[in-house]
XYZ file of C-alpha atoms in Angstrom:
756
model
C -1.041 20.802 -11.658
C -0.881 24.214 -13.323
C 1.307 24.151 -16.422
C 4.297 26.488 -16.442
C 4.962 25.949 -20.146
C 7.447 23.825 -22.093
C 9.827 21.660 -20.135
C 8.628 23.156 -16.838
C 5.069 21.843 -17.200
C 5.436 19.261 -14.410
C 7.053 21.605 -11.936
C 5.592 23.768 -9.209
C 6.446 27.438 -8.944
C 8.917 26.731 -6.180
C 10.775 24.231 -8.390
C 11.200 26.643 -11.332
C 14.669 27.960 -12.151
C 13.135 31.441 -11.833
C 11.969 30.926 -8.224
C 12.954 33.910 -6.080
C 15.267 33.148 -3.159
C 16.423 36.094 -1.067
C 18.670 36.316 1.923
C 17.084 37.753 5.025
C 17.724 41.488 5.139
C 16.234 44.558 6.649
C 13.001 45.973 5.255
C 14.656 48.742 3.178
C 17.253 46.399 1.655
C 14.573 43.814 0.857
C 12.443 46.400 -0.941
C 15.461 47.595 -2.946
C 16.317 44.058 -4.075
C 12.712 43.407 -5.027
C 12.617 46.610 -7.139
C 15.798 45.606 -9.028
C 14.491 42.084 -9.661
C 11.197 43.449 -10.907
C 13.009 45.815 -13.321
C 15.255 42.999 -14.616
C 12.310 40.698 -15.198
C 10.400 43.414 -17.044
C 13.406 44.003 -19.337
C 13.700 40.245 -20.049
C 10.022 40.075 -20.949
C 10.348 43.016 -23.389
C 13.375 41.451 -25.113
C 11.604 38.109 -25.464
C 8.539 39.826 -26.889
C 10.748 41.424 -29.558
C 12.190 37.992 -30.457
C 8.724 36.501 -30.614
C 7.516 39.257 -32.969
C 10.550 38.765 -35.213
C 9.883 35.040 -35.365
C 6.324 35.662 -36.449
C 7.212 38.154 -39.228
C 7.219 36.999 -42.887
C 10.510 38.751 -43.684
C 12.248 36.984 -40.790
C 10.906 33.624 -41.976
C 11.988 34.183 -45.593
C 15.454 35.300 -44.569
C 15.979 32.280 -42.435
C 14.817 29.931 -45.193
C 17.349 31.459 -47.577
C 20.277 31.172 -45.195
C 19.542 27.763 -43.577
C 18.303 24.414 -44.852
C 14.692 23.499 -44.050
C 15.608 20.747 -41.550
C 17.558 23.285 -39.493
C 14.675 25.758 -39.485
C 12.114 23.450 -37.863
C 13.877 23.163 -34.472
C 14.367 26.967 -34.507
C 10.597 27.442 -34.697
C 10.164 25.065 -31.752
C 12.789 26.984 -29.820
C 10.930 30.233 -30.369
C 7.727 28.617 -29.070
C 9.629 27.689 -25.934
C 10.965 31.222 -25.622
C 7.388 32.497 -25.797
C 6.318 30.043 -23.091
C 9.227 31.061 -20.854
C 8.439 34.709 -21.479
C 4.916 34.119 -20.231
C 6.295 32.373 -17.135
C 8.668 35.229 -16.402
C 5.840 37.694 -16.896
C 3.730 35.810 -14.346
C 6.621 35.800 -11.891
C 7.169 39.506 -12.425
C 3.553 40.124 -11.481
C 4.018 38.066 -8.318
C 7.193 39.964 -7.430
C 5.376 43.242 -8.000
C 2.584 42.104 -5.685
C 5.118 41.238 -2.977
C 6.787 44.605 -3.538
C 3.511 46.510 -3.137
C 2.643 44.500 -0.012
C 6.097 45.239 1.372
C 5.724 48.990 0.761
C 2.227 49.037 2.232
C 3.290 47.122 5.325
C 6.325 49.351 5.611
C 4.058 52.398 5.912
C 1.871 50.694 8.511
C 4.768 49.433 10.554
C 6.892 52.593 10.224
C 7.607 53.954 13.674
C 6.861 50.592 15.284
C 10.130 48.753 14.713
C 10.702 48.756 18.460
C 7.386 46.953 18.865
C 8.452 44.120 16.531
C 11.218 42.709 18.679
C 10.860 38.992 19.409
C 9.014 38.733 22.748
C 10.436 36.696 25.623
C 7.262 35.154 27.009
C 7.527 31.864 28.947
C 4.010 31.001 27.756
C 5.365 30.925 24.180
C 8.720 29.126 24.486
C 8.930 28.289 20.761
C 8.429 31.857 19.520
C 12.064 32.872 19.026
C 12.938 29.596 17.319
C 10.010 29.961 14.922
C 11.044 33.537 14.071
C 14.562 32.279 13.287
C 13.050 29.620 11.024
C 10.891 32.226 9.265
C 13.903 34.465 8.633
C 15.674 31.671 6.829
C 12.757 29.873 5.155
C 9.800 32.188 4.588
C 10.295 32.033 0.808
C 10.210 28.209 0.822
C 6.415 28.178 0.490
C 4.250 30.793 -1.295
C 1.590 30.360 1.407
C 3.579 32.621 3.757
C 3.394 35.514 1.291
C -0.309 34.748 0.859
C -0.750 35.466 4.581
C 1.202 38.739 4.290
C 4.728 37.667 5.225
C 7.204 39.889 3.363
C 10.547 39.300 5.070
C 10.137 41.878 7.850
C 10.225 41.071 11.558
C 6.734 42.478 12.045
C 5.277 40.266 9.321
C 6.886 37.209 10.949
C 5.412 38.061 14.350
C 1.987 38.876 12.928
C 1.927 35.530 11.119
C 3.206 33.530 14.104
C 0.691 35.103 16.483
C -2.410 35.375 14.305
C -2.199 32.633 11.685
C -0.190 30.189 13.764
C -0.022 30.313 17.555
C 3.660 30.193 18.485
C 4.015 33.864 19.525
C 1.929 36.125 21.792
C -0.520 38.599 20.172
C 1.008 41.965 19.346
C -0.609 44.617 21.572
C -0.919 47.209 18.793
C -2.761 44.871 16.396
C -6.527 45.000 15.869
C -7.296 41.417 16.882
C -10.934 41.419 15.837
C -10.035 42.527 12.314
C -7.087 40.147 12.059
C -8.894 36.981 13.104
C -11.370 35.254 10.747
C -14.896 34.977 12.031
C -15.572 31.625 13.708
C -19.086 32.130 15.037
C -20.733 28.753 15.671
C -23.630 28.128 13.337
C -27.065 27.628 14.863
C -27.708 23.911 15.383
C -30.202 22.438 12.937
C -32.082 19.301 13.833
C -31.365 16.278 11.620
C -34.426 14.937 9.807
C -34.549 11.456 8.268
C -34.561 11.564 4.450
C -36.562 9.362 2.095
C -35.152 10.282 -1.330
C -31.645 9.606 -2.646
C -31.696 11.900 -5.697
C -29.588 14.628 -4.131
C -27.027 12.124 -2.777
C -26.585 10.582 -6.237
C -25.977 14.085 -7.593
C -23.428 14.780 -4.833
C -21.445 11.641 -5.630
C -20.919 12.736 -9.216
C -19.786 10.583 -12.143
C -16.892 9.994 -14.512
C -15.389 6.976 -12.742
C -16.510 3.343 -12.917
C -16.132 3.163 -9.135
C -18.637 6.004 -8.639
C -21.074 4.431 -11.113
C -20.842 1.150 -9.176
C -21.525 2.922 -5.863
C -24.533 4.800 -7.237
C -26.023 1.580 -8.646
C -25.672 -0.052 -5.243
C -27.349 2.861 -3.457
C -30.278 2.763 -5.912
C -30.580 -1.024 -5.544
C -30.761 -0.901 -1.722
C -32.844 2.298 -1.524
C -36.075 0.574 -0.412
C -34.255 -1.320 2.361
C -32.606 1.884 3.610
C -35.985 3.605 3.797
C -37.562 0.729 5.759
C -34.593 0.780 8.154
C -34.936 4.551 8.567
C -38.595 4.176 9.562
C -37.728 1.476 12.099
C -34.916 3.510 13.704
C -37.119 6.592 13.837
C -39.660 4.633 15.880
C -36.939 3.397 18.274
C -35.631 6.918 18.892
C -39.160 8.199 19.663
C -38.559 11.744 18.479
C -35.236 12.167 20.288
C -33.442 15.303 19.042
C -30.492 14.731 16.735
C -28.278 17.624 15.675
C -27.450 17.775 11.989
C -23.693 17.449 11.438
C -21.693 19.080 8.651
C -19.769 16.128 7.199
C -17.051 15.917 4.550
C -16.579 12.528 2.871
C -13.219 12.378 1.091
C -12.542 9.032 -0.613
C -8.776 9.303 -0.946
C -8.096 6.015 -2.737
C -10.228 7.188 -5.683
C -8.213 10.387 -6.267
C -5.890 10.577 -9.256
C -3.093 11.690 -6.911
C -3.252 8.358 -5.040
C -3.214 6.387 -8.293
C -6.880 5.257 -8.262
C -6.073 1.658 -9.167
C -9.642 0.634 -8.267
C -11.776 2.405 -10.873
C -10.129 0.826 -13.971
C -10.548 -2.647 -12.398
C -14.236 -2.435 -11.486
C -15.206 -4.100 -14.768
C -12.219 -6.484 -14.750
C -12.732 -8.468 -11.561
C -10.953 -6.054 -9.219
C -11.806 -5.805 -5.511
C -15.152 -4.167 -4.794
C -15.271 -4.474 -0.996
C -14.086 -0.921 -0.305
C -16.591 0.551 -2.756
C -19.416 -1.508 -1.245
C -18.555 -0.104 2.176
C -18.209 3.510 0.996
C -21.548 3.340 -0.860
C -23.243 2.131 2.333
C -21.543 4.792 4.488
C -22.744 7.523 2.110
C -26.286 6.140 2.110
C -26.420 5.811 5.912
C -25.105 9.314 6.621
C -27.486 10.781 4.065
C -30.708 9.114 5.259
C -29.811 10.015 8.855
C -30.269 13.628 7.737
C -26.749 15.039 7.891
C -25.339 17.675 5.515
C -22.731 16.067 3.239
C -19.938 17.151 0.899
C -18.333 14.397 -1.217
C -14.870 14.726 -2.801
C -12.818 12.321 -4.897
C -10.115 14.755 -6.042
C -7.363 16.660 -4.278
C -8.482 19.948 -5.836
C -12.001 19.544 -4.407
C -10.559 18.633 -1.019
C -8.364 21.741 -0.922
C -11.276 23.962 -1.892
C -13.610 22.552 0.770
C -10.993 22.750 3.501
C -9.779 26.259 2.638
C -6.179 25.294 1.868
C -4.057 28.374 1.027
C -2.006 28.411 -2.215
C 1.423 26.893 -1.746
C 2.994 23.666 -0.573
C 0.895 22.878 2.464
C 3.007 24.344 5.270
C 0.444 26.937 6.414
C -2.805 26.466 8.330
C -6.207 26.697 6.664
C -7.506 30.104 5.620
C -10.674 29.761 7.715
C -11.955 27.602 10.599
C -12.832 24.056 9.511
C -16.503 24.136 8.459
C -17.056 20.404 9.105
C -17.978 18.641 12.337
C -16.728 15.307 10.971
C -14.533 14.114 8.111
C -14.799 10.527 6.859
C -11.772 9.464 4.823
C -9.269 6.630 4.362
C -5.508 6.337 4.820
C -4.837 7.965 1.423
C -7.100 10.881 2.279
C -5.537 11.203 5.725
C -2.095 11.529 4.136
C -3.366 14.132 1.672
C -4.873 16.224 4.467
C -1.693 16.060 6.500
C 0.304 17.289 3.489
C -1.979 20.271 2.811
C -3.421 21.421 6.146
C -0.230 22.497 7.931
C -0.762 22.975 11.672
C -4.512 22.753 11.136
C -4.166 18.996 10.699
C -3.102 18.560 14.312
C -5.800 20.979 15.464
C -8.650 19.251 13.629
C -7.568 15.601 13.438
C -9.923 14.745 16.328
C -12.800 15.273 13.869
C -11.549 12.651 11.436
C -12.891 9.125 11.019
C -10.672 6.766 9.042
C -12.212 3.853 7.140
C -9.662 1.114 7.737
C -10.407 -2.419 6.463
C -7.944 -4.400 8.558
C -7.704 -2.193 11.637
C -4.966 -0.197 13.391
C -3.823 -1.304 16.835
C -2.671 1.254 19.461
C 0.935 0.004 19.446
C 1.188 0.972 15.763
C -0.766 4.218 16.118
C 1.398 6.135 18.626
C 4.399 7.353 16.632
C 6.925 7.598 19.466
C 6.090 4.148 20.836
C 5.880 2.486 17.407
C 9.319 3.852 16.464
C 10.979 2.759 19.710
C 9.453 -0.719 19.857
C 9.462 -1.862 16.219
C 5.776 -1.289 15.421
C 6.270 1.456 12.844
C 4.744 0.687 9.420
C 3.820 2.671 6.321
C 0.201 2.854 7.507
C 0.386 3.606 11.233
C 1.809 6.292 13.583
C -1.041 8.853 13.277
C -1.466 9.541 17.014
C -5.244 9.408 16.719
C -7.600 7.952 19.276
C -7.714 4.315 18.046
C -11.519 4.484 18.048
C -11.255 6.948 15.137
C -10.269 4.033 12.898
C -13.387 2.273 11.575
C -13.194 -1.306 10.346
C -15.149 -3.489 7.920
C -15.595 -6.291 10.487
C -15.610 -6.188 14.336
C -12.227 -7.853 14.686
C -10.382 -5.057 16.521
C -12.325 -3.631 19.521
C -9.658 -0.922 19.896
C -11.197 0.507 16.718
C -14.834 1.299 15.911
C -16.747 -1.238 13.833
C -18.252 0.496 10.766
C -19.274 -2.489 8.621
C -21.441 -2.487 5.487
C -24.824 -3.904 4.406
C -25.752 -7.359 3.178
C -29.026 -7.345 1.259
C -32.016 -8.956 2.981
C -34.480 -11.074 1.004
C -38.230 -10.633 1.072
C -40.548 -13.585 1.627
C -41.094 -14.175 -2.106
C -37.340 -14.348 -2.712
C -36.852 -16.718 0.232
C -39.518 -19.084 -1.114
C -37.901 -18.969 -4.563
C -34.577 -20.038 -3.048
C -36.179 -22.948 -1.182
C -37.783 -24.205 -4.380
C -34.769 -23.795 -6.663
C -31.676 -24.690 -4.601
C -29.479 -27.291 -6.306
C -27.892 -29.528 -3.663
C -24.947 -30.354 -5.943
C -23.963 -26.880 -7.189
C -20.923 -24.946 -5.920
C -19.622 -21.452 -6.710
C -15.954 -20.629 -6.123
C -15.062 -17.392 -4.299
C -12.488 -15.639 -6.489
C -12.775 -13.486 -9.630
C -9.042 -13.426 -10.396
C -7.401 -16.405 -12.101
C -4.396 -16.330 -9.748
C -6.618 -17.448 -6.845
C -7.262 -20.768 -8.635
C -3.595 -21.583 -9.154
C -2.468 -24.706 -7.263
C -6.011 -25.663 -6.171
C -6.367 -28.659 -8.489
C -6.462 -31.148 -5.587
C -9.415 -29.476 -3.826
C -11.268 -28.922 -7.099
C -10.864 -32.590 -8.089
C -12.430 -33.748 -4.805
C -15.224 -31.173 -5.061
C -15.889 -32.186 -8.694
C -16.725 -35.744 -7.548
C -19.828 -34.421 -5.767
C -20.764 -31.041 -7.200
C -21.051 -29.060 -10.408
C -18.504 -26.259 -10.034
C -19.126 -22.705 -11.237
C -16.674 -19.818 -11.450
C -16.890 -16.073 -12.134
C -13.304 -15.480 -13.276
C -12.695 -12.420 -15.398
C -11.200 -12.890 -18.885
C -11.138 -10.869 -22.106
C -10.639 -13.341 -24.963
C -9.289 -16.723 -23.835
C -10.389 -18.880 -20.933
C -7.889 -18.556 -18.040
C -5.646 -21.684 -18.008
C -5.764 -21.794 -14.179
C -9.471 -22.712 -14.313
C -9.929 -26.465 -15.045
C -12.029 -27.522 -18.047
C -14.694 -29.160 -15.832
C -15.506 -25.781 -14.220
C -18.314 -23.764 -15.792
C -16.861 -20.254 -15.864
C -19.416 -17.456 -16.353
C -16.832 -14.697 -16.567
C -17.328 -11.541 -14.552
C -21.047 -11.159 -13.802
C -23.068 -8.029 -13.038
C -24.149 -7.908 -9.401
C -27.762 -9.019 -9.944
C -26.683 -11.992 -12.124
C -24.123 -13.033 -9.513
C -26.904 -12.974 -6.896
C -29.072 -15.207 -9.085
C -26.187 -17.671 -9.321
C -25.816 -17.707 -5.515
C -29.548 -18.293 -5.064
C -29.300 -21.522 -7.056
C -26.029 -22.766 -5.524
C -25.705 -24.874 -2.378
C -22.066 -24.109 -1.623
C -19.867 -21.015 -1.782
C -16.262 -22.150 -1.370
C -13.194 -20.057 -0.582
C -9.585 -20.973 -1.372
C -7.919 -18.794 1.291
C -7.949 -15.454 -0.538
C -9.223 -12.706 -0.638
C -9.379 -12.103 3.098
C -12.442 -10.748 4.889
C -14.500 -9.492 1.946
C -18.266 -8.921 1.684
C -18.946 -11.869 -0.689
C -19.243 -14.669 1.950
C -21.909 -12.676 3.828
C -23.697 -12.094 0.538
C -23.615 -15.842 -0.216
C -24.973 -16.737 3.241
C -27.730 -14.121 2.777
C -28.723 -15.972 -0.422
C -28.959 -19.352 1.269
C -25.475 -20.763 0.546
C -23.220 -22.610 2.938
C -19.752 -21.036 3.077
C -16.811 -23.472 3.213
C -13.386 -22.020 4.025
C -9.881 -23.084 4.987
C -8.562 -23.037 8.550
C -5.062 -21.525 8.755
C -2.563 -23.375 10.887
C -0.569 -21.473 11.969
C -2.791 -18.359 11.730
C -1.750 -15.770 9.152
C -0.286 -12.513 10.457
C 2.266 -9.821 9.686
C 4.932 -12.132 11.099
C 4.463 -14.978 8.632
C 2.440 -13.769 5.646
C 3.361 -11.253 2.963
C -0.183 -9.884 2.564
C -0.313 -8.640 6.180
C 3.284 -7.440 6.317
C 3.342 -3.680 6.837
C -0.265 -3.464 8.014
C -0.627 -1.748 11.417
C -1.871 -4.815 13.264
C -0.491 -7.960 14.906
C -3.861 -9.694 14.600
C -3.711 -13.401 13.830
C -6.196 -14.487 11.157
C -7.348 -18.054 11.792
C -9.267 -18.476 8.515
C -10.098 -16.685 5.281
C -13.062 -15.013 6.989
C -12.789 -15.039 10.822
C -16.044 -13.083 11.324
C -18.129 -15.797 9.667
C -16.231 -18.446 11.652
C -16.618 -16.749 15.064
C -19.951 -14.884 14.814
C -21.994 -17.134 12.474
C -20.536 -20.665 12.421
C -22.345 -23.895 11.580
C -24.582 -24.749 9.798
C -23.999 -21.641 7.644
C -20.177 -21.652 7.844
C -17.782 -24.587 7.865
C -14.087 -24.028 8.574
C -11.910 -27.072 7.875
C -8.288 -28.057 7.281
C -7.886 -28.161 3.502
C -4.609 -30.049 3.920
C -6.631 -32.957 5.339
C -8.361 -34.456 2.286
C -10.601 -36.702 4.389
C -11.873 -33.799 6.512
C -12.421 -31.698 3.388
C -14.367 -34.455 1.611
C -16.445 -35.276 4.701
C -17.430 -31.619 5.044
C -18.694 -31.515 1.442
C -20.828 -34.629 1.956
C -22.370 -33.218 5.139
C -23.033 -29.816 3.571
C -24.936 -31.462 0.692
C -27.327 -33.025 3.237
C -27.677 -29.894 5.375
C -30.578 -27.504 4.859
C -30.032 -23.832 5.670
C -32.171 -20.722 5.323
C -30.871 -17.368 4.088
C -29.325 -15.493 6.998
C -28.063 -11.933 7.559
C -26.554 -10.934 10.936
C -28.481 -7.941 12.309
C -25.358 -5.755 12.399
C -25.028 -6.186 8.615
C -28.601 -5.117 7.841
C -29.447 -1.549 6.853
C -31.111 -1.031 10.230
C -28.120 -2.419 12.130
C -25.692 -0.140 10.289
C -27.940 2.919 10.719
C -28.277 2.225 14.429
C -24.508 1.938 14.836
C -23.591 5.077 12.870
C -26.282 7.078 14.645
C -24.820 6.062 18.023
C -21.262 6.951 16.959
C -22.245 10.402 15.670
C -24.287 11.225 18.760
C -21.864 9.917 21.395
C -18.269 9.691 20.133
C -16.344 12.913 20.826
C -12.572 12.715 20.469
C -12.041 16.471 20.653
C -13.093 16.876 24.292
C -9.851 15.308 25.554
C -11.707 13.310 28.179
C -9.663 10.219 27.505
C -6.404 11.891 28.514
C -6.272 11.504 32.262
C -4.265 13.844 34.402
C -0.965 12.297 35.412
C -1.704 13.289 38.999
C -4.829 11.150 39.073
C -2.967 8.051 37.980
C -0.903 5.789 40.145
C -2.436 6.719 43.509
C -4.580 4.271 45.435
C -8.101 5.372 46.200
C -9.493 4.169 49.543
C -11.744 1.149 49.032
C -14.689 2.970 50.577
C -14.552 5.423 47.653
C -14.003 2.847 44.899
C -16.731 2.737 42.249
C -16.210 -1.025 41.903
C -17.457 -3.954 43.923
C -16.195 -7.520 43.893
C -18.488 -10.064 42.247
C -20.093 -12.679 44.543
C -17.711 -15.391 43.322
C -14.724 -13.010 43.648
C -13.646 -13.529 40.017
C -14.047 -9.975 38.704
C -15.156 -6.429 39.497
C -18.402 -4.747 38.460
C -19.441 -1.102 38.593
C -21.183 -0.566 41.896
C -24.796 0.572 41.827
C -23.996 2.517 45.008
C -21.056 4.417 43.483
C -20.995 7.969 44.874
C -20.632 9.461 41.385
C -21.107 8.013 37.929
C -19.156 9.663 35.083
C -21.053 10.663 31.958
C -19.130 8.226 29.779
C -20.125 6.439 26.591
C -20.556 3.523 26.627
C -22.173 3.931 30.076
C -20.017 2.515 32.887
C -22.918 0.396 34.140
C -21.916 -2.125 31.439
C -18.294 -2.391 32.702
C -16.744 -5.534 34.192
C -13.055 -5.888 35.111
C -11.446 -9.260 34.475
C -7.833 -10.426 34.787
C -6.360 -12.289 31.823
C -4.255 -15.390 31.980
C -0.585 -14.891 31.125
C -0.113 -14.715 27.371
C -3.773 -13.809 26.674
C -4.991 -10.525 25.193
C -7.951 -8.646 26.635
C -9.804 -9.280 23.368
C -9.716 -13.029 24.048
C -10.286 -12.697 27.790
C -13.525 -10.749 27.383
C -14.757 -13.103 24.646
C -14.246 -16.082 26.955
C -16.756 -14.499 29.370
C -19.337 -13.660 26.693
C -18.297 -10.003 26.659
C -16.351 -7.610 24.427
C -13.308 -5.532 25.382
C -14.029 -1.796 25.658
C -10.831 0.336 25.530
C -12.577 3.563 26.638
C -13.048 1.922 30.069
C -9.311 1.461 30.704
C -9.184 4.904 32.316
C -11.458 3.739 35.140
C -9.412 0.692 36.128
C -5.898 2.111 35.694
C -5.339 2.617 39.447
C -3.626 0.821 42.313
C -6.940 0.301 44.038
C -8.210 -2.059 41.351
C -5.266 -4.398 41.966
C -6.077 -4.329 45.686
C -9.765 -5.061 45.156
C -8.883 -8.011 42.921
C -6.648 -9.253 45.783
C -3.479 -8.858 43.749
C -0.561 -7.955 45.988
C 1.849 -5.423 44.482
C 5.277 -4.954 46.085
C 5.808 -2.102 43.651
C 3.656 -0.142 41.205
C 5.194 1.712 38.268
C 3.616 3.910 35.597
C 5.151 3.272 32.163
C 4.337 3.352 28.437
C 3.284 -0.067 27.136
C 0.329 -1.315 25.132
C 0.108 -4.199 27.628
C -0.527 -2.039 30.716
C -2.221 -1.976 33.188
C -0.925 -5.442 34.074
C 0.855 -7.497 36.693
C 4.121 -9.315 36.058
C 3.701 -13.078 36.302
C 5.637 -14.795 39.127
C 6.709 -11.504 40.754
C 4.758 -8.978 42.800
C 5.172 -6.077 40.366
C 2.249 -4.085 38.991
C 2.235 -1.603 36.127
C -0.071 1.283 35.239
C -0.404 2.998 31.866
C 1.445 6.278 31.350
C 0.041 7.086 27.880
C -3.753 6.798 27.377
C -3.369 6.443 23.580
C -1.737 3.061 24.314
C -4.780 1.610 26.089
C -5.153 -1.558 24.041
C -7.443 -4.576 24.010
C -4.965 -6.237 21.634
C -1.547 -7.437 22.738
C -0.316 -10.218 25.006
C 2.862 -11.514 26.617
C 3.644 -14.642 28.654
C 5.218 -12.274 31.201
C 1.988 -10.445 32.094
C -1.578 -10.913 33.297
C -3.552 -7.936 32.076
C -6.389 -5.936 33.643
C -9.187 -6.064 31.058
C -12.211 -3.738 30.744
C -15.110 -5.778 29.356
C -18.717 -4.839 28.605
C -21.946 -6.473 27.522
C -23.324 -6.040 23.995
C -26.639 -6.106 22.224
C -27.637 -9.323 20.524
C -26.502 -9.109 16.904
C -24.828 -5.727 17.455
C -21.413 -6.229 19.060
C -20.440 -2.553 18.628
C -23.098 -1.342 21.077
C -23.762 -2.213 24.711
C -27.318 -2.993 25.827
C -27.936 0.604 26.906
C -25.838 2.320 24.226
C -28.484 3.513 21.785
């Protein structure tokens, strides 16, 4: 924040007591007022300069010392310093007023004789024009950005701004449009080339924060694995052309403006999961050959976006130079505050890294507000696939993931030779996680030597029992060495869904975790309250429970001491090899991000179906679907007259009907498939109900994250009115839902078999 001197140092120009506020007047009156204000300010500056010179003179100082005691003189000196600071502020404002005055006079000459051409147009194509002009008359001084774009209080300047900078009014016929509009020529497409050196990326990331140092260390450590993965993917693509994308990566949670609570805690046991993921995203985008800009400050963000000076109410000063922007919720909020109307225009290019996921019911502002789904994190009106999660728990979003390090053969043999069958490591670096776990630890201590990595500065944390060997916070490579010796990695219910369990399994540990009964959610658990999801979490780490399972992962009821103790005994006898799911390898992540960049396009508007095309039955002879041989579901017909160019390809689509009270996420899983929300548009028709032999006495089109669906026990069918509400999540005992399911590649749930 630019200092304005003295007690005004924390204030913006618009908050200063000297901020200029003028009533809306005609051009001549406005110029007269501006002249008078400029003269007054100049006089004030001269008088303050005289006072400042007097204060600095020896004679003035001696005279004051003679007349006043010393203790009374000291505050006077401070007061004069403040007067000098205020004088400088007033001088700066005078310059700004003079600039506005000159602009006003210049525009007055240009516009002279054209006042009749600056009447507010009545064009039905621009219904908001007159209302916006009214707003500008009353509020154009509320943000300096309007003056930056040439607004000076005249009708012509309002109309020029509203037609050329914003788009609420029609173009003025007498304006030179080519000169007024910034150049937006598309750059020639450059082919992306795989990279094999990280030096430039490490330079781009910068330094100065512990979080950035951690990320750079991780990128260096995994560099050889990234390069091997790059070579493998290059062979799979067989020279297929890939356009290089201009990509901005803005890590909002690391900016000072968002508080950056992470960086100071990197060396004190704070959460590292987000930084692990961001480091891997940066590495993947870089080796894929894309052009990157990395920002971790608001000032850098504003500069890269072309944000005009002011309070963020105006659009950007030039067309967005980035094809994609990767950010988080903090960064998204910062861009909304500073991009004006450009945020709505360019939000389709944004990708939001979102650990826990955002469901469609929380994402659509109007619906969330009306139906009680509004939270501090939702209501962005994005395509839900623009949110990218750490684990594939929300198919309405895109699964981004991270990387778990793979071991070479030498390391695997070392683990086999050195595993201690009676050694356990507890998942949790913060002492609070250990509180109240004495019962579990006592049982575990009967069979295993227990190790902890709890952070402390001087004294051992009292929550950690004396029989636990606490190593304190370990550097990453030392923590890995500890995992390679241990048999068991045990979680006590928190933190949720972090990278550490996958890391332990990759180093040959068995992961033991608690089953939650009832499942934790925003309805019954404080941690999830306010998050934009209704997802029910059945254990500390549902991904490891559902996608890995035994023998690597054991999920038991910790409230049942016998079950807990029996699990420990069995684990001690069980031999497991190090294991990394393919989707969490460098190659798996590269493959996934490559597919997203090449195929996901949320700016084309293809997902928004015409209202006319919805709700009308298509004759069965023209339906692209055919009923499966056992009449349980629909598949895309190989004889379909036309196949849309969709991604994922529609050949992977199957339509199933859920049981009442079941979400599409669960329904597809039960059939060995995954729900694919982009396919909802193809089954949201009356004809699909008919082909599935569902009789509908009535069919309505309404807004609900549960539609398309049929009402249980009555012959009523419902289609979706708002495509942004197409949702795999969500269930109700009242409805059986139509569910779009697809196949997926082994070890890569984000991609269908033909999706690469």
